[in-house]
XYZ file of C-alpha atoms in Angstrom:
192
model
C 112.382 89.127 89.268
C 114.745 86.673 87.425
C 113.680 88.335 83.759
C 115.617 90.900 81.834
C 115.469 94.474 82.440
C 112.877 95.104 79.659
C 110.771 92.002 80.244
C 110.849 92.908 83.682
C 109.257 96.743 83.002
C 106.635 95.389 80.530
C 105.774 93.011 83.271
C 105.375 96.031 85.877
C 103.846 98.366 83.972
C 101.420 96.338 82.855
C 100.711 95.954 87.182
C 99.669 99.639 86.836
C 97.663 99.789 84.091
C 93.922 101.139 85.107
C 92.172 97.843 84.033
C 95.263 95.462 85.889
C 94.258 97.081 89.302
C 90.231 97.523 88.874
C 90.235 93.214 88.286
C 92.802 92.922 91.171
C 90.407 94.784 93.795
C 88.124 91.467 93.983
C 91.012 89.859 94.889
C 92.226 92.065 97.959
C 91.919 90.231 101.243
C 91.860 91.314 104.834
C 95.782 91.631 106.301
C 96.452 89.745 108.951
C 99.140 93.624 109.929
C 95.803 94.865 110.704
C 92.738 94.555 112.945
C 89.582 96.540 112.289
C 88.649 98.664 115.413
C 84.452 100.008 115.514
C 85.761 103.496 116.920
C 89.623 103.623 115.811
C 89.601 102.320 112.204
C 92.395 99.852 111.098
C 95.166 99.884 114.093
C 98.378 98.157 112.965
C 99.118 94.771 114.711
C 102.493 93.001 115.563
C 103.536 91.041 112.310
C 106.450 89.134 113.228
C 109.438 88.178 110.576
C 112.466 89.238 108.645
C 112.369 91.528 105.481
C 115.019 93.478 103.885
C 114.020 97.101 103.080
C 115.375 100.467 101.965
C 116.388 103.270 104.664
C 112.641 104.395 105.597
C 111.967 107.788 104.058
C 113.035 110.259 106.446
C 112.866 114.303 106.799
C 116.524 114.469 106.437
C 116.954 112.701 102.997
C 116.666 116.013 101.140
C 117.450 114.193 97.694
C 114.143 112.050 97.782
C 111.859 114.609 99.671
C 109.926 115.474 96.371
C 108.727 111.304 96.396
C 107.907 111.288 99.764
C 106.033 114.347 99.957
C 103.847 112.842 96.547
C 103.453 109.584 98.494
C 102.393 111.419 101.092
C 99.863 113.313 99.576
C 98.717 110.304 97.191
C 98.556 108.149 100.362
C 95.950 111.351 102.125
C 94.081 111.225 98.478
C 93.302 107.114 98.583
C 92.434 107.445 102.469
C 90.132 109.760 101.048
C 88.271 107.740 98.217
C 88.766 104.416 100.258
C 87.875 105.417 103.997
C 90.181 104.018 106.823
C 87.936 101.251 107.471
C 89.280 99.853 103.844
C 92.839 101.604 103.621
C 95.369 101.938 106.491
C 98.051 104.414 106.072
C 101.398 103.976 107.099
C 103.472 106.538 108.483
C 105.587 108.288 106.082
C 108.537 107.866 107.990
C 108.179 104.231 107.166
C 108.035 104.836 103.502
C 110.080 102.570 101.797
C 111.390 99.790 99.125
C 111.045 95.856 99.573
C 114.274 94.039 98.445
C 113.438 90.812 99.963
C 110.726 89.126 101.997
C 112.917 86.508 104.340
C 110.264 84.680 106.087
C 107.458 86.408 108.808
C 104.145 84.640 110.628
C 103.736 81.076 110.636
C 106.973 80.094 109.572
C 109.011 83.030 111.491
C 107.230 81.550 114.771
C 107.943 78.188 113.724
C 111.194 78.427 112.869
C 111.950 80.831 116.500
C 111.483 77.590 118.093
C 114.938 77.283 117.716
C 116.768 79.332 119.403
C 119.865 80.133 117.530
C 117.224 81.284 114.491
C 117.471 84.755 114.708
C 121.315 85.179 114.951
C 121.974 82.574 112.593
C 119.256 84.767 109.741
C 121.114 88.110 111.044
C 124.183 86.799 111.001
C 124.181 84.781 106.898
C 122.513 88.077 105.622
C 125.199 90.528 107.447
C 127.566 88.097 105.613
C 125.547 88.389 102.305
C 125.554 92.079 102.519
C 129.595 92.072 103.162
C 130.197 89.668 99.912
C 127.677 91.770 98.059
C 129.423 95.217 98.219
C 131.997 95.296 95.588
C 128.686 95.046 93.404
C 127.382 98.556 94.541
C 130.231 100.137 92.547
C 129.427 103.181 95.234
C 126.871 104.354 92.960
C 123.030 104.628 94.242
C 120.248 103.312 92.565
C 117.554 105.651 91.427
C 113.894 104.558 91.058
C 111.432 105.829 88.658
C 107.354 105.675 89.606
C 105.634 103.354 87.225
C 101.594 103.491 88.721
C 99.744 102.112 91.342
C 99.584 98.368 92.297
C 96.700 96.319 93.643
C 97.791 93.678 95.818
C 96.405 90.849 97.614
C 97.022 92.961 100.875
C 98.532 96.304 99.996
C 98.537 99.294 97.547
C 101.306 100.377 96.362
C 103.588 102.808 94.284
C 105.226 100.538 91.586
C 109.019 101.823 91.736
C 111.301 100.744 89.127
C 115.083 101.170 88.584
C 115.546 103.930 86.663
C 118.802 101.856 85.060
C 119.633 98.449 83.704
C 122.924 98.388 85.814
C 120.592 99.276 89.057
C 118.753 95.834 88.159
C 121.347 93.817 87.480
C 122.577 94.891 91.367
C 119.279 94.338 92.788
C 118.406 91.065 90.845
C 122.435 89.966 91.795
C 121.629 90.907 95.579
C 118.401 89.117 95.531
C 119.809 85.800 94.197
C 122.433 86.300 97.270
C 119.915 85.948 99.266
C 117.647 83.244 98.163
C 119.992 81.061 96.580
C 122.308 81.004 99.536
C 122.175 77.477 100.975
C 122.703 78.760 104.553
C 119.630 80.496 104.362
C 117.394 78.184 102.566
C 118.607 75.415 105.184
C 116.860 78.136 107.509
C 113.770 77.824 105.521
C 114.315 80.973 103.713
C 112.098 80.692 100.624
C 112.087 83.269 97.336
C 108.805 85.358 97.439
C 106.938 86.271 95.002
């Protein structure tokens, strides 16, 4: 996410396109957020680890209740085609975006070992989030729908900023975050 605005759409729409997502099926793998029951289907497992995400969608956000009631429904349709030994829904009160993956697994347990971690992580991204701000102008960032998007481990709804300004804040936040040397000497990495 370190491209121009335009680059940056070409680049996701071409995620959705029909023939993008039929090659990147071969590629899904198992999740390690999930455990395949005989008699329950996929049951969600503890996945331990730090990311930054949206508000999750939520009955009282009247403004976006037309998107979550399609990703709802979308969500029923796939469980549907793919059976819930294959796809495991999440609960649309957890409906949300990804702004950052900080670290989770391995490394999170790793790096737990020490035991100021955790309020160290909370407390360089609460200062992050304080320095970052001014750049929210107090306008919200609206996201457009480009398609569906295979991933190694998840299917998505490709979301895109609806305006170039709404990148630039998003790309500025993100850089915050990764390039900040208090995190990285944490072992914060950029994910892609």
């Amino acid at each position: 996410m370190d491209e121009n605005f335009q680059t940056y759409l070409n680049r996701a729409m071409r995620m959705t396109l029909p023939e993008t997502y039929h090659s990147q099926v071969h590629n899904i793998q198992e999740s390690p957020k999930y455990h395949l029951h005989s008699d329950k289907g996929l049951e969600a497992q503890p996945f331990p680890g730090y990311t930054i995400i949206t508000p999750p969608g939520d009955e009282d956000d009247a403004e976006n209740q037309d998107l979550f009631t399609f990703l709802e429904a979308f969500q029923q349709q796939l469980l549907q085609q793919l059976g819930a030994e294959v796809f495991a829904p999440v609960p649309p009160s957890s409906f949300h975006i990804t702004l950052a993956d900080l670290i989770w697994d391995g490394a999170f347990r790793h790096a737990t070992q020490d035991a100021s971690f955790e309020v160290s992580l909370r407390d360089r991204v609460s200062q992050i989030f304080q320095e970052c701000e001014p750049i929210s102008e107090g306008k919200p960032i609206r996201f457009q729908a480009l398609g569906v998007m295979v991933m190694t481990r998840a299917i998505t709804i490709c979301l895109a900023p609806v305006e170039e300004y709404a990148y630039e804040r998003i790309l500025k936040f993100r850089r915050a975050l990764y390039q900040n040397q208090g995190l990285i000497g944490l072992g914060i990495e950029q994910q892609y």
